[in-house]
């Protein structure tokens, strides 16, 4: 071949390499996109009225904007939460936990309290905002 002749061939090897890498990345990420989330039923009512029996039976966890956690109006820490909730659920008939969070609470904190409540034995979870 003549060294001064222009290159007329197109090298497609780098294009194929990049395409295969993208296919592998999409195959690895696809299962995470299809994961199910938490099913949330939105209440249409403006205020919820609860009877005295329901309040006494259910476990109420209040989360303040300052990061405090109150279980049935008794202050507790995040590390003691499973033990305290489990003790309170033993008195509950339907094993329901109501989590009342303020708008300034982070979603991660609320989800952590939900997870710990489920691990402590809660069968039902309800979310309320102040």
PDB file of C-alpha atoms in Angstrom:
ATOM      1  CA  UNK A   1       0.000   0.000   0.000  1.00  0.00           C
ATOM      2  CA  UNK A   2       1.029   3.523  -0.623  1.00  0.00           C
ATOM      3  CA  UNK A   3       1.713   5.497   2.563  1.00  0.00           C
ATOM      4  CA  UNK A   4       0.373   8.719   1.096  1.00  0.00           C
ATOM      5  CA  UNK A   5      -2.984   7.207   0.107  1.00  0.00           C
ATOM      6  CA  UNK A   6      -5.982   8.369   2.193  1.00  0.00           C
ATOM      7  CA  UNK A   7      -7.620   5.865   4.583  1.00  0.00           C
ATOM      8  CA  UNK A   8     -10.928   4.830   3.082  1.00  0.00           C
ATOM      9  CA  UNK A   9     -11.913   2.112   5.562  1.00  0.00           C
ATOM     10  CA  UNK A  10     -14.038   2.935   8.610  1.00  0.00           C
ATOM     11  CA  UNK A  11     -13.016   1.181  11.798  1.00  0.00           C
ATOM     12  CA  UNK A  12     -16.245   0.044  13.501  1.00  0.00           C
ATOM     13  CA  UNK A  13     -14.585  -1.877  16.337  1.00  0.00           C
ATOM     14  CA  UNK A  14     -14.809   0.998  18.874  1.00  0.00           C
ATOM     15  CA  UNK A  15     -18.472   1.552  17.966  1.00  0.00           C
ATOM     16  CA  UNK A  16     -19.268  -2.129  18.543  1.00  0.00           C
ATOM     17  CA  UNK A  17     -17.355  -2.096  21.847  1.00  0.00           C
ATOM     18  CA  UNK A  18     -19.280   0.917  23.150  1.00  0.00           C
ATOM     19  CA  UNK A  19     -22.596  -0.553  21.997  1.00  0.00           C
ATOM     20  CA  UNK A  20     -21.970  -3.853  23.773  1.00  0.00           C
ATOM     21  CA  UNK A  21     -20.954  -2.072  26.980  1.00  0.00           C
ATOM     22  CA  UNK A  22     -24.193  -0.045  26.871  1.00  0.00           C
ATOM     23  CA  UNK A  23     -26.240  -3.215  26.349  1.00  0.00           C
ATOM     24  CA  UNK A  24     -24.573  -4.840  29.360  1.00  0.00           C
ATOM     25  CA  UNK A  25     -25.206  -1.749  31.514  1.00  0.00           C
ATOM     26  CA  UNK A  26     -28.885  -1.641  30.524  1.00  0.00           C
ATOM     27  CA  UNK A  27     -29.259  -5.352  31.266  1.00  0.00           C
ATOM     28  CA  UNK A  28     -27.724  -4.855  34.709  1.00  0.00           C
ATOM     29  CA  UNK A  29     -29.876  -1.811  35.565  1.00  0.00           C
ATOM     30  CA  UNK A  30     -33.218  -3.078  34.188  1.00  0.00           C
ATOM     31  CA  UNK A  31     -34.200  -5.231  37.216  1.00  0.00           C
ATOM     32  CA  UNK A  32     -33.854  -2.229  39.545  1.00  0.00           C
ATOM     33  CA  UNK A  33     -36.238  -0.158  37.453  1.00  0.00           C
ATOM     34  CA  UNK A  34     -38.931  -2.823  37.735  1.00  0.00           C
ATOM     35  CA  UNK A  35     -38.797  -3.116  41.553  1.00  0.00           C
ATOM     36  CA  UNK A  36     -42.076  -2.547  43.311  1.00  0.00           C
ATOM     37  CA  UNK A  37     -42.491   0.269  45.799  1.00  0.00           C
ATOM     38  CA  UNK A  38     -44.772   0.778  48.742  1.00  0.00           C
ATOM     39  CA  UNK A  39     -48.458   0.861  47.925  1.00  0.00           C
ATOM     40  CA  UNK A  40     -50.009   3.967  49.460  1.00  0.00           C
ATOM     41  CA  UNK A  41     -53.730   4.526  49.733  1.00  0.00           C
ATOM     42  CA  UNK A  42     -54.561   8.225  49.908  1.00  0.00           C
ATOM     43  CA  UNK A  43     -57.381   9.260  52.207  1.00  0.00           C
ATOM     44  CA  UNK A  44     -60.031  11.464  50.644  1.00  0.00           C
ATOM     45  CA  UNK A  45     -61.228  12.822  53.994  1.00  0.00           C
ATOM     46  CA  UNK A  46     -59.868  16.054  55.426  1.00  0.00           C
ATOM     47  CA  UNK A  47     -59.849  14.893  59.044  1.00  0.00           C
ATOM     48  CA  UNK A  48     -59.801  11.455  60.564  1.00  0.00           C
ATOM     49  CA  UNK A  49     -61.870  10.773  63.631  1.00  0.00           C
ATOM     50  CA  UNK A  50     -60.713   7.892  65.748  1.00  0.00           C
ATOM     51  CA  UNK A  51     -62.605   6.389  68.616  1.00  0.00           C
ATOM     52  CA  UNK A  52     -61.160   5.945  72.099  1.00  0.00           C
ATOM     53  CA  UNK A  53     -60.887   2.182  71.630  1.00  0.00           C
ATOM     54  CA  UNK A  54     -58.861   2.566  68.434  1.00  0.00           C
ATOM     55  CA  UNK A  55     -56.413   4.966  70.079  1.00  0.00           C
ATOM     56  CA  UNK A  56     -55.927   2.687  73.066  1.00  0.00           C
ATOM     57  CA  UNK A  57     -55.356  -0.415  70.922  1.00  0.00           C
ATOM     58  CA  UNK A  58     -53.087   0.980  68.211  1.00  0.00           C
ATOM     59  CA  UNK A  59     -49.489   2.074  68.621  1.00  0.00           C
ATOM     60  CA  UNK A  60     -48.904   5.740  67.769  1.00  0.00           C
ATOM     61  CA  UNK A  61     -45.406   6.805  66.735  1.00  0.00           C
ATOM     62  CA  UNK A  62     -44.940  10.574  66.453  1.00  0.00           C
ATOM     63  CA  UNK A  63     -41.915  11.950  64.649  1.00  0.00           C
ATOM     64  CA  UNK A  64     -41.056  15.593  65.279  1.00  0.00           C
ATOM     65  CA  UNK A  65     -39.153  17.872  62.934  1.00  0.00           C
ATOM     66  CA  UNK A  66     -36.328  17.991  65.504  1.00  0.00           C
ATOM     67  CA  UNK A  67     -35.794  14.237  65.162  1.00  0.00           C
ATOM     68  CA  UNK A  68     -37.540  13.135  68.341  1.00  0.00           C
ATOM     69  CA  UNK A  69     -39.545   9.912  68.308  1.00  0.00           C
ATOM     70  CA  UNK A  70     -42.479   9.400  70.666  1.00  0.00           C
ATOM     71  CA  UNK A  71     -44.172   6.013  71.023  1.00  0.00           C
ATOM     72  CA  UNK A  72     -47.599   6.458  72.624  1.00  0.00           C
ATOM     73  CA  UNK A  73     -46.408   9.905  73.841  1.00  0.00           C
ATOM     74  CA  UNK A  74     -43.277   8.480  75.509  1.00  0.00           C
ATOM     75  CA  UNK A  75     -39.943   9.709  74.169  1.00  0.00           C
ATOM     76  CA  UNK A  76     -37.655   6.995  72.807  1.00  0.00           C
ATOM     77  CA  UNK A  77     -34.590   6.713  70.597  1.00  0.00           C
ATOM     78  CA  UNK A  78     -34.259   5.006  67.233  1.00  0.00           C
ATOM     79  CA  UNK A  79     -32.151   2.199  68.719  1.00  0.00           C
ATOM     80  CA  UNK A  80     -34.790   1.388  71.374  1.00  0.00           C
ATOM     81  CA  UNK A  81     -37.708   1.689  68.941  1.00  0.00           C
ATOM     82  CA  UNK A  82     -38.091  -2.029  68.025  1.00  0.00           C
ATOM     83  CA  UNK A  83     -38.182  -3.100  71.681  1.00  0.00           C
ATOM     84  CA  UNK A  84     -40.639  -0.354  72.702  1.00  0.00           C
ATOM     85  CA  UNK A  85     -42.913  -0.958  69.690  1.00  0.00           C
ATOM     86  CA  UNK A  86     -42.864  -4.723  70.268  1.00  0.00           C
ATOM     87  CA  UNK A  87     -43.872  -4.199  73.904  1.00  0.00           C
ATOM     88  CA  UNK A  88     -46.691  -1.842  72.843  1.00  0.00           C
ATOM     89  CA  UNK A  89     -47.859  -4.225  70.092  1.00  0.00           C
ATOM     90  CA  UNK A  90     -48.265  -7.031  72.625  1.00  0.00           C
ATOM     91  CA  UNK A  91     -51.167  -5.028  74.083  1.00  0.00           C
ATOM     92  CA  UNK A  92     -52.672  -4.360  70.642  1.00  0.00           C
ATOM     93  CA  UNK A  93     -55.294  -6.648  69.163  1.00  0.00           C
ATOM     94  CA  UNK A  94     -54.860  -5.809  65.473  1.00  0.00           C
ATOM     95  CA  UNK A  95     -51.089  -5.065  65.615  1.00  0.00           C
ATOM     96  CA  UNK A  96     -51.471  -1.681  63.887  1.00  0.00           C
ATOM     97  CA  UNK A  97     -48.874   1.092  64.038  1.00  0.00           C
ATOM     98  CA  UNK A  98     -49.819   4.666  63.149  1.00  0.00           C
ATOM     99  CA  UNK A  99     -46.837   6.810  62.178  1.00  0.00           C
ATOM    100  CA  UNK A 100     -47.485  10.532  62.478  1.00  0.00           C
ATOM    101  CA  UNK A 101     -44.754  12.578  60.818  1.00  0.00           C
ATOM    102  CA  UNK A 102     -44.324  16.265  60.175  1.00  0.00           C
ATOM    103  CA  UNK A 103     -43.706  17.662  56.706  1.00  0.00           C
ATOM    104  CA  UNK A 104     -40.094  18.480  57.573  1.00  0.00           C
ATOM    105  CA  UNK A 105     -39.244  14.848  58.356  1.00  0.00           C
ATOM    106  CA  UNK A 106     -37.028  13.196  55.783  1.00  0.00           C
ATOM    107  CA  UNK A 107     -38.509  10.314  53.832  1.00  0.00           C
ATOM    108  CA  UNK A 108     -35.589   8.086  54.798  1.00  0.00           C
ATOM    109  CA  UNK A 109     -36.301   8.596  58.503  1.00  0.00           C
ATOM    110  CA  UNK A 110     -39.974   7.721  58.053  1.00  0.00           C
ATOM    111  CA  UNK A 111     -39.131   4.614  56.019  1.00  0.00           C
ATOM    112  CA  UNK A 112     -36.616   3.543  58.680  1.00  0.00           C
ATOM    113  CA  UNK A 113     -39.322   3.836  61.366  1.00  0.00           C
ATOM    114  CA  UNK A 114     -41.678   1.850  59.112  1.00  0.00           C
ATOM    115  CA  UNK A 115     -39.060  -0.898  58.663  1.00  0.00           C
ATOM    116  CA  UNK A 116     -38.317  -1.079  62.380  1.00  0.00           C
ATOM    117  CA  UNK A 117     -42.050  -1.226  63.158  1.00  0.00           C
ATOM    118  CA  UNK A 118     -42.535  -4.130  60.744  1.00  0.00           C
ATOM    119  CA  UNK A 119     -39.532  -5.921  62.254  1.00  0.00           C
ATOM    120  CA  UNK A 120     -41.040  -5.398  65.709  1.00  0.00           C
ATOM    121  CA  UNK A 121     -44.184  -7.269  64.644  1.00  0.00           C
ATOM    122  CA  UNK A 122     -46.562  -4.687  63.176  1.00  0.00           C
ATOM    123  CA  UNK A 123     -49.091  -6.234  60.779  1.00  0.00           C
ATOM    124  CA  UNK A 124     -50.547  -2.929  59.530  1.00  0.00           C
ATOM    125  CA  UNK A 125     -48.991   0.498  59.051  1.00  0.00           C
ATOM    126  CA  UNK A 126     -50.777   3.817  58.684  1.00  0.00           C
ATOM    127  CA  UNK A 127     -49.172   7.158  57.870  1.00  0.00           C
ATOM    128  CA  UNK A 128     -50.487  10.515  59.063  1.00  0.00           C
ATOM    129  CA  UNK A 129     -49.130  14.004  58.675  1.00  0.00           C
ATOM    130  CA  UNK A 130     -49.576  16.790  61.180  1.00  0.00           C
TER     131      UNK A 130
END
